[in-house]
mmCIF file of C-alpha atoms in Angstrom:
data_model
loop_
_atom_site.group_PDB
_atom_site.id
_atom_site.type_symbol
_atom_site.label_atom_id
_atom_site.label_comp_id
_atom_site.label_asym_id
_atom_site.label_seq_id
_atom_site.Cartn_x
_atom_site.Cartn_y
_atom_site.Cartn_z
ATOM 1 C CA MET A 929 -17.974 -10.927 5.330
ATOM 2 C CA LYS A 930 -20.118 -8.916 2.950
ATOM 3 C CA GLN A 931 -19.087 -5.273 3.267
ATOM 4 C CA ILE A 932 -15.535 -3.945 3.383
ATOM 5 C CA ALA A 933 -14.460 -0.364 4.028
ATOM 6 C CA VAL A 934 -11.157 0.913 2.647
ATOM 7 C CA ILE A 935 -9.761 4.164 4.046
ATOM 8 C CA GLY A 936 -7.581 5.976 1.529
ATOM 9 C CA ALA A 937 -8.135 6.177 -2.242
ATOM 10 C CA GLY A 938 -4.476 6.432 -3.210
ATOM 11 C CA THR A 939 -2.384 3.813 -5.008
ATOM 12 C CA MET A 940 -2.782 1.066 -2.407
ATOM 13 C CA GLY A 941 -6.311 1.984 -1.308
ATOM 14 C CA ASN A 942 -7.825 1.981 -4.781
ATOM 15 C CA GLY A 943 -5.979 -1.242 -5.588
ATOM 16 C CA ILE A 944 -7.390 -2.933 -2.477
ATOM 17 C CA ALA A 945 -10.892 -1.629 -3.249
ATOM 18 C CA HIS A 946 -10.587 -2.874 -6.840
ATOM 19 C CA THR A 947 -9.494 -6.332 -5.692
ATOM 20 C CA PHE A 948 -12.314 -6.805 -3.178
ATOM 21 C CA ALA A 949 -14.950 -5.389 -5.557
ATOM 22 C CA GLN A 950 -13.807 -7.680 -8.361
ATOM 23 C CA SER A 951 -14.229 -10.618 -5.967
ATOM 24 C CA GLY A 952 -17.870 -9.680 -5.365
ATOM 25 C CA PHE A 953 -17.630 -7.738 -2.096
ATOM 26 C CA THR A 954 -19.423 -4.467 -1.498
ATOM 27 C CA VAL A 955 -16.640 -1.942 -0.937
ATOM 28 C CA LYS A 956 -16.933 1.464 0.688
ATOM 29 C CA LEU A 957 -13.994 3.543 -0.483
ATOM 30 C CA ILE A 958 -13.353 6.439 1.923
ATOM 31 C CA ASP A 959 -11.176 9.508 1.536
ATOM 32 C CA ILE A 960 -11.476 13.014 2.961
ATOM 33 C CA SER A 961 -10.794 14.448 -0.511
ATOM 34 C CA GLU A 962 -13.318 14.252 -3.362
ATOM 35 C CA ALA A 963 -10.440 14.794 -5.779
ATOM 36 C CA ALA A 964 -8.565 11.807 -4.347
ATOM 37 C CA ILE A 965 -11.662 9.633 -4.687
ATOM 38 C CA GLU A 966 -12.121 10.748 -8.292
ATOM 39 C CA ARG A 967 -8.489 9.916 -9.077
ATOM 40 C CA GLY A 968 -8.834 6.556 -7.347
ATOM 41 C CA MET A 969 -11.964 5.592 -9.270
ATOM 42 C CA THR A 970 -10.357 6.728 -12.529
ATOM 43 C CA THR A 971 -7.367 4.492 -11.802
ATOM 44 C CA ILE A 972 -9.634 1.532 -11.056
ATOM 45 C CA ALA A 973 -11.521 2.064 -14.334
ATOM 46 C CA LYS A 974 -8.269 2.281 -16.316
ATOM 47 C CA ASN A 975 -6.884 -0.875 -14.722
ATOM 48 C CA LEU A 976 -10.114 -2.717 -15.452
ATOM 49 C CA ASP A 977 -9.986 -1.501 -19.069
ATOM 50 C CA ARG A 978 -6.501 -3.014 -19.373
ATOM 51 C CA MET A 979 -7.803 -6.308 -18.018
ATOM 52 C CA VAL A 980 -10.669 -6.282 -20.511
ATOM 53 C CA ALA A 981 -8.231 -5.538 -23.362
ATOM 54 C CA LYS A 982 -6.069 -8.487 -22.292
ATOM 55 C CA GLY A 983 -9.109 -10.761 -22.133
ATOM 56 C CA SER A 984 -8.635 -11.577 -18.450
ATOM 57 C CA ILE A 985 -12.102 -10.184 -17.585
ATOM 58 C CA THR A 986 -15.215 -9.260 -19.568
ATOM 59 C CA GLU A 987 -16.874 -5.873 -19.966
ATOM 60 C CA ASP A 988 -19.641 -7.120 -17.664
ATOM 61 C CA ASP A 989 -17.017 -8.005 -15.039
ATOM 62 C CA LYS A 990 -15.728 -4.444 -15.246
ATOM 63 C CA ILE A 991 -19.193 -2.948 -14.855
ATOM 64 C CA ASN A 992 -19.993 -5.213 -11.898
ATOM 65 C CA THR A 993 -16.697 -4.385 -10.190
ATOM 66 C CA ILE A 994 -17.268 -0.635 -10.426
ATOM 67 C CA SER A 995 -20.883 -0.997 -9.287
ATOM 68 C CA ASN A 996 -19.635 -2.808 -6.154
ATOM 69 C CA ILE A 997 -17.770 0.335 -5.005
ATOM 70 C CA ILE A 998 -19.508 3.120 -3.081
ATOM 71 C CA THR A 999 -17.507 6.256 -2.235
ATOM 72 C CA TYR A 1000 -17.583 8.397 0.913
ATOM 73 C CA THR A 1001 -15.802 11.475 2.265
ATOM 74 C CA ASP A 1002 -17.036 10.881 5.811
ATOM 75 C CA THR A 1003 -15.442 7.971 7.676
ATOM 76 C CA LYS A 1004 -18.296 7.575 10.128
ATOM 77 C CA ASP A 1005 -20.832 7.172 7.302
ATOM 78 C CA GLY A 1006 -18.533 4.914 5.307
ATOM 79 C CA VAL A 1007 -17.869 2.294 7.974
ATOM 80 C CA VAL A 1008 -21.543 1.723 8.879
ATOM 81 C CA GLY A 1009 -22.476 -1.935 8.388
ATOM 82 C CA CYS A 1010 -18.956 -3.053 7.505
ATOM 83 C CA ASP A 1011 -17.429 -6.291 8.794
ATOM 84 C CA LEU A 1012 -13.855 -5.259 8.040
ATOM 85 C CA VAL A 1013 -12.163 -1.861 7.765
ATOM 86 C CA ILE A 1014 -8.800 -1.658 6.000
ATOM 87 C CA GLU A 1015 -6.753 1.476 6.529
ATOM 88 C CA ALA A 1016 -4.575 2.343 3.528
ATOM 89 C CA ALA A 1017 -3.591 5.924 4.288
ATOM 90 C CA THR A 1018 -0.138 7.482 3.939
ATOM 91 C CA GLU A 1019 2.693 5.660 5.743
ATOM 92 C CA ASN A 1020 2.720 8.098 8.656
ATOM 93 C CA VAL A 1021 2.617 6.893 12.265
ATOM 94 C CA ASP A 1022 0.686 9.820 13.706
ATOM 95 C CA LEU A 1023 -1.933 9.706 10.955
ATOM 96 C CA LYS A 1024 -2.515 5.987 11.361
ATOM 97 C CA LEU A 1025 -2.808 6.232 15.149
ATOM 98 C CA LYS A 1026 -5.354 9.026 14.729
ATOM 99 C CA ILE A 1027 -7.397 6.976 12.251
ATOM 100 C CA PHE A 1028 -7.481 3.907 14.502
ATOM 101 C CA LYS A 1029 -8.470 5.959 17.519
ATOM 102 C CA GLN A 1030 -11.388 7.274 15.454
ATOM 103 C CA LEU A 1031 -12.300 3.770 14.243
ATOM 104 C CA SER A 1032 -12.303 2.515 17.828
ATOM 105 C CA ASP A 1033 -14.829 5.217 18.693
ATOM 106 C CA ILE A 1034 -17.184 4.743 15.727
ATOM 107 C CA CYS A 1035 -17.042 1.029 14.832
ATOM 108 C CA ASP A 1036 -18.815 -1.812 16.606
ATOM 109 C CA HIS A 1037 -16.448 -3.822 18.780
ATOM 110 C CA ASN A 1038 -16.816 -6.923 16.591
ATOM 111 C CA VAL A 1039 -15.539 -5.162 13.456
ATOM 112 C CA ILE A 1040 -12.066 -6.334 12.398
ATOM 113 C CA LEU A 1041 -9.650 -3.437 11.882
ATOM 114 C CA ALA A 1042 -6.762 -3.974 9.480
ATOM 115 C CA THR A 1043 -3.920 -1.754 8.335
ATOM 116 C CA ASN A 1044 -2.029 -1.921 5.067
ATOM 117 C CA THR A 1045 1.084 -0.485 6.714
ATOM 118 C CA SER A 1046 4.331 -1.747 5.244
ATOM 119 C CA SER A 1047 6.462 -1.180 8.341
ATOM 120 C CA ILE A 1048 4.677 0.447 11.322
ATOM 121 C CA SER A 1049 4.058 -1.647 14.443
ATOM 122 C CA ILE A 1050 0.670 -3.357 14.513
ATOM 123 C CA THR A 1051 0.930 -3.512 18.311
ATOM 124 C CA GLN A 1052 1.417 0.254 18.503
ATOM 125 C CA ILE A 1053 -1.578 0.854 16.227
ATOM 126 C CA ALA A 1054 -3.736 -1.634 18.164
ATOM 127 C CA ALA A 1055 -2.998 0.200 21.417
ATOM 128 C CA GLN A 1056 -5.347 2.948 20.183
ATOM 129 C CA VAL A 1057 -8.274 0.519 19.971
ATOM 130 C CA VAL A 1058 -10.746 -1.009 22.404
ATOM 131 C CA HIS A 1059 -10.342 -4.795 21.975
ATOM 132 C CA PRO A 1060 -6.871 -4.701 20.309
ATOM 133 C CA GLU A 1061 -7.153 -8.414 19.556
ATOM 134 C CA ARG A 1062 -9.184 -7.486 16.449
ATOM 135 C CA VAL A 1063 -6.386 -5.399 14.897
ATOM 136 C CA ILE A 1064 -4.189 -7.023 12.240
ATOM 137 C CA GLY A 1065 -1.865 -6.094 9.392
ATOM 138 C CA MET A 1066 -2.817 -6.796 5.768
ATOM 139 C CA HIS A 1067 0.185 -5.662 3.762
ATOM 140 C CA PHE A 1068 -0.806 -5.938 0.105
ATOM 141 C CA MET A 1069 1.811 -5.586 -2.633
ATOM 142 C CA ASN A 1070 1.654 -3.025 -5.441
ATOM 143 C CA PRO A 1071 -0.054 -3.344 -7.921
ATOM 144 C CA VAL A 1072 -2.659 -4.965 -5.676
ATOM 145 C CA PRO A 1073 -4.914 -6.514 -8.356
ATOM 146 C CA ILE A 1074 -1.922 -8.375 -9.833
ATOM 147 C CA MET A 1075 0.455 -9.236 -6.992
ATOM 148 C CA LYS A 1076 -0.414 -12.470 -5.185
ATOM 149 C CA LEU A 1077 1.229 -11.934 -1.805
ATOM 150 C CA VAL A 1078 -0.516 -10.519 1.252
ATOM 151 C CA GLU A 1079 1.724 -10.235 4.304
ATOM 152 C CA ILE A 1080 -0.518 -10.943 7.306
ATOM 153 C CA ILE A 1081 1.020 -9.368 10.412
ATOM 154 C CA ARG A 1082 -0.034 -10.387 13.906
ATOM 155 C CA GLY A 1083 0.298 -7.762 16.604
ATOM 156 C CA TYR A 1084 1.108 -8.757 20.177
ATOM 157 C CA ASN A 1085 -2.611 -9.028 20.997
ATOM 158 C CA THR A 1086 -4.026 -10.168 17.639
ATOM 159 C CA SER A 1087 -6.264 -13.186 18.227
ATOM 160 C CA ASN A 1088 -5.980 -16.559 16.525
ATOM 161 C CA GLU A 1089 -9.585 -16.217 15.363
ATOM 162 C CA VAL A 1090 -8.999 -12.875 13.638
ATOM 163 C CA THR A 1091 -5.811 -14.201 12.029
ATOM 164 C CA LYS A 1092 -7.646 -17.247 10.711
ATOM 165 C CA ILE A 1093 -10.481 -15.114 9.295
ATOM 166 C CA ILE A 1094 -8.099 -12.749 7.498
ATOM 167 C CA MET A 1095 -5.952 -15.586 6.128
ATOM 168 C CA SER A 1096 -9.085 -17.251 4.727
ATOM 169 C CA LEU A 1097 -10.407 -13.973 3.345
ATOM 170 C CA SER A 1098 -7.131 -13.306 1.529
ATOM 171 C CA GLU A 1099 -7.369 -16.710 -0.135
ATOM 172 C CA LYS A 1100 -10.883 -15.874 -1.325
ATOM 173 C CA LEU A 1101 -9.361 -12.884 -3.115
ATOM 174 C CA GLY A 1102 -7.055 -15.245 -4.992
ATOM 175 C CA LYS A 1103 -4.058 -14.145 -2.916
ATOM 176 C CA THR A 1104 -1.405 -16.097 -1.055
ATOM 177 C CA PRO A 1105 -1.420 -14.947 2.579
ATOM 178 C CA THR A 1106 1.775 -15.361 4.584
ATOM 179 C CA GLU A 1107 1.678 -14.961 8.361
ATOM 180 C CA VAL A 1108 4.501 -12.990 9.992
ATOM 181 C CA ASN A 1109 5.116 -11.456 13.405
ATOM 182 C CA ASP A 1110 5.209 -7.792 14.345
ATOM 183 C CA TYR A 1111 8.749 -6.448 14.024
ATOM 184 C CA PRO A 1112 9.861 -3.310 12.139
ATOM 185 C CA GLY A 1113 9.627 -3.835 8.385
ATOM 186 C CA PHE A 1114 8.026 -7.274 8.904
ATOM 187 C CA VAL A 1115 9.578 -9.624 6.292
ATOM 188 C CA ALA A 1116 9.099 -7.949 2.908
ATOM 189 C CA ASN A 1117 10.553 -4.550 3.708
ATOM 190 C CA ARG A 1118 13.071 -5.759 6.271
ATOM 191 C CA ILE A 1119 14.780 -7.531 3.371
ATOM 192 C CA LEU A 1120 13.829 -5.256 0.450
ATOM 193 C CA MET A 1121 14.563 -1.798 1.869
ATOM 194 C CA PRO A 1122 18.180 -2.459 2.914
ATOM 195 C CA MET A 1123 18.777 -3.749 -0.638
ATOM 196 C CA ILE A 1124 17.277 -0.592 -2.166
ATOM 197 C CA ASN A 1125 19.219 1.566 0.303
ATOM 198 C CA GLU A 1126 22.443 -0.246 -0.586
ATOM 199 C CA ALA A 1127 21.764 0.322 -4.290
ATOM 200 C CA ILE A 1128 21.363 4.050 -3.542
ATOM 201 C CA GLU A 1129 24.615 3.986 -1.517
ATOM 202 C CA THR A 1130 26.322 2.310 -4.489
ATOM 203 C CA LEU A 1131 25.170 5.157 -6.725
ATOM 204 C CA TYR A 1132 26.069 7.765 -4.062
ATOM 205 C CA ASN A 1133 29.606 6.359 -3.791
ATOM 206 C CA GLY A 1134 30.100 6.514 -7.568
ATOM 207 C CA VAL A 1135 30.549 2.785 -8.053
ATOM 208 C CA ALA A 1136 28.193 2.747 -11.055
ATOM 209 C CA GLY A 1137 25.359 4.667 -12.679
ATOM 210 C CA VAL A 1138 21.610 4.177 -12.289
ATOM 211 C CA ALA A 1139 21.104 2.054 -15.420
ATOM 212 C CA GLU A 1140 24.208 -0.004 -14.696
ATOM 213 C CA ILE A 1141 23.151 -0.830 -11.123
ATOM 214 C CA ASP A 1142 19.683 -1.862 -12.251
ATOM 215 C CA THR A 1143 21.071 -3.908 -15.157
ATOM 216 C CA VAL A 1144 23.344 -5.898 -12.835
ATOM 217 C CA MET A 1145 20.433 -6.769 -10.558
ATOM 218 C CA LYS A 1146 18.021 -7.585 -13.407
ATOM 219 C CA LEU A 1147 20.369 -9.695 -15.523
ATOM 220 C CA GLY A 1148 22.649 -11.000 -12.802
ATOM 221 C CA MET A 1149 20.111 -11.684 -10.062
ATOM 222 C CA ALA A 1150 17.004 -12.294 -12.211
ATOM 223 C CA HIS A 1151 15.074 -9.442 -10.615
ATOM 224 C CA PRO A 1152 12.184 -8.300 -12.830
ATOM 225 C CA MET A 1153 12.962 -4.671 -11.952
ATOM 226 C CA GLY A 1154 16.171 -3.033 -10.763
ATOM 227 C CA PRO A 1155 16.242 -1.687 -7.174
ATOM 228 C CA LEU A 1156 16.452 1.978 -8.231
ATOM 229 C CA GLN A 1157 13.565 1.652 -10.672
ATOM 230 C CA LEU A 1158 11.616 -0.208 -7.985
ATOM 231 C CA ALA A 1159 12.322 2.604 -5.514
ATOM 232 C CA ASP A 1160 10.896 5.084 -8.037
ATOM 233 C CA PHE A 1161 7.835 2.876 -8.428
ATOM 234 C CA ILE A 1162 7.295 2.553 -4.652
ATOM 235 C CA GLY A 1163 7.966 6.254 -4.045
ATOM 236 C CA LEU A 1164 11.218 7.526 -2.571
ATOM 237 C CA ASP A 1165 9.320 9.192 0.264
ATOM 238 C CA VAL A 1166 7.765 5.847 1.174
ATOM 239 C CA CYS A 1167 11.174 4.145 1.056
ATOM 240 C CA LEU A 1168 12.588 6.820 3.351
ATOM 241 C CA SER A 1169 9.688 6.476 5.781
ATOM 242 C CA ILE A 1170 10.091 2.689 5.996
ATOM 243 C CA LEU A 1171 13.848 2.931 6.530
ATOM 244 C CA ASN A 1172 13.314 5.493 9.293
ATOM 245 C CA VAL A 1173 10.822 3.167 11.024
ATOM 246 C CA MET A 1174 13.315 0.293 10.899
ATOM 247 C CA TYR A 1175 16.222 2.495 12.007
ATOM 248 C CA ASP A 1176 14.202 3.798 14.954
ATOM 249 C CA GLY A 1177 12.979 0.290 15.802
ATOM 250 C CA PHE A 1178 16.300 -1.558 15.656
ATOM 251 C CA LYS A 1179 18.772 1.282 16.414
ATOM 252 C CA ASN A 1180 21.055 -0.384 13.892
ATOM 253 C CA PRO A 1181 23.121 1.784 11.491
ATOM 254 C CA LYS A 1182 22.561 -0.671 8.634
ATOM 255 C CA TYR A 1183 19.014 0.677 8.349
ATOM 256 C CA ALA A 1184 20.069 4.349 8.256
ATOM 257 C CA PRO A 1185 18.825 5.907 4.987
ATOM 258 C CA CYS A 1186 21.433 7.016 2.476
ATOM 259 C CA PRO A 1187 22.016 10.826 2.411
ATOM 260 C CA LEU A 1188 21.231 10.813 -1.337
ATOM 261 C CA LEU A 1189 17.776 9.372 -0.651
ATOM 262 C CA ILE A 1190 17.122 11.989 2.033
ATOM 263 C CA ASN A 1191 18.187 14.824 -0.276
ATOM 264 C CA MET A 1192 16.093 13.570 -3.190
ATOM 265 C CA VAL A 1193 12.985 13.399 -1.008
ATOM 266 C CA MET A 1194 13.628 16.904 0.346
ATOM 267 C CA ALA A 1195 14.010 18.110 -3.259
ATOM 268 C CA GLY A 1196 10.640 16.608 -4.183
ATOM 269 C CA LYS A 1197 12.091 13.956 -6.480
ATOM 270 C CA LEU A 1198 9.884 11.101 -5.336
ATOM 271 C CA GLY A 1199 9.897 8.820 -8.367
ATOM 272 C CA VAL A 1200 7.043 8.039 -10.731
ATOM 273 C CA LYS A 1201 4.431 10.032 -8.798
ATOM 274 C CA SER A 1202 6.408 13.285 -8.989
ATOM 275 C CA GLY A 1203 7.686 12.761 -12.535
ATOM 276 C CA GLU A 1204 11.318 12.342 -11.530
ATOM 277 C CA GLY A 1205 13.371 10.134 -9.267
ATOM 278 C CA PHE A 1206 16.337 8.047 -10.326
ATOM 279 C CA TYR A 1207 14.703 8.084 -13.761
ATOM 280 C CA ASP A 1208 12.891 10.897 -15.591
ATOM 281 C CA TYR A 1209 9.171 10.306 -16.080
ATOM 282 C CA ALA A 1210 8.370 13.809 -17.342
ATOM 283 C CA GLU A 1211 7.404 12.628 -20.818
ATOM 284 C CA VAL A 1212 5.058 10.019 -19.359
ATOM 285 C CA LYS A 1213 3.420 12.650 -17.144
ATOM 286 C CA LYS A 1214 3.165 15.018 -20.102
ATOM 287 C CA ALA A 1215 1.498 12.332 -22.245
ATOM 288 C CA GLU A 1216 -1.001 11.583 -19.457
ATOM 289 C CA LYS A 1217 -1.842 15.292 -19.146
ATOM 290 C CA VAL A 1218 -2.402 15.657 -22.894
ATOM 291 C CA SER A 1219 -4.553 12.528 -22.881
ATOM 292 C CA LYS A 1220 -6.730 13.899 -20.054
ATOM 293 C CA GLN A 1221 -7.151 17.241 -21.849
ATOM 294 C CA PHE A 1222 -8.085 15.429 -25.065
ATOM 295 C CA MET A 1223 -10.687 13.298 -23.234
ATOM 296 C CA LYS A 1224 -12.247 16.406 -21.648
ATOM 297 C CA SER A 1225 -12.498 18.145 -24.998
#
């Protein structure tokens, strides 16, 4: 594989593009919004700057990585000549089905189509595609350039050949691919999201405060980040979406999202990306805004 297309320039999409480009692949980063592409490329540049500062890569490595990324706002133009297309759009079933229907129409039938979904059925997505055996899940972890795991999800029709290719490709990126089967939440989120939801229930029931809950899990269970802080980092809207997928898939009340989570999402308190979730990130957002204004001046 030489050319990779990534659809979506948000947190996961730009991280996936960064990772492939740093490994020497030509990456076509696609988003319908020029502003989203600009934000994505800015994030990639900042992350590369941090790596240079830490001495993990050189300035030349940074320049080469950025030069390996070409941006597009038209999907049809962006996927031309690509061997693999990775969809990394918002975790929304209807949106993903629409994207894969479009990819089925515009991509050659030998192009492998992957989705970075963290919970949605690969089999359902593949049903939109001619030759569904070429559809597979590549669930990267955030932040993509750092986290080693890639959850490789086989749909009902995913072929052994495609699975083998994607497992090998993930290893070439320096990742550790782990093959799982197609059930709601797969492995990572089937275990993680109920824990986060239970932490929110614990807060909702007044058992302890935010900092106290996270402290217990960090110091008592050796978690690098408490579940409420992690939820903020993931995005509370994303957590809610994943829980809803699992609840709908299993019809089991243990996956029902906590009312507090639902209310926070409706109120626009989504975590780090909105400036407030279980923690207040307003000062961080303010500092970033001042920094951007200073750079422009």
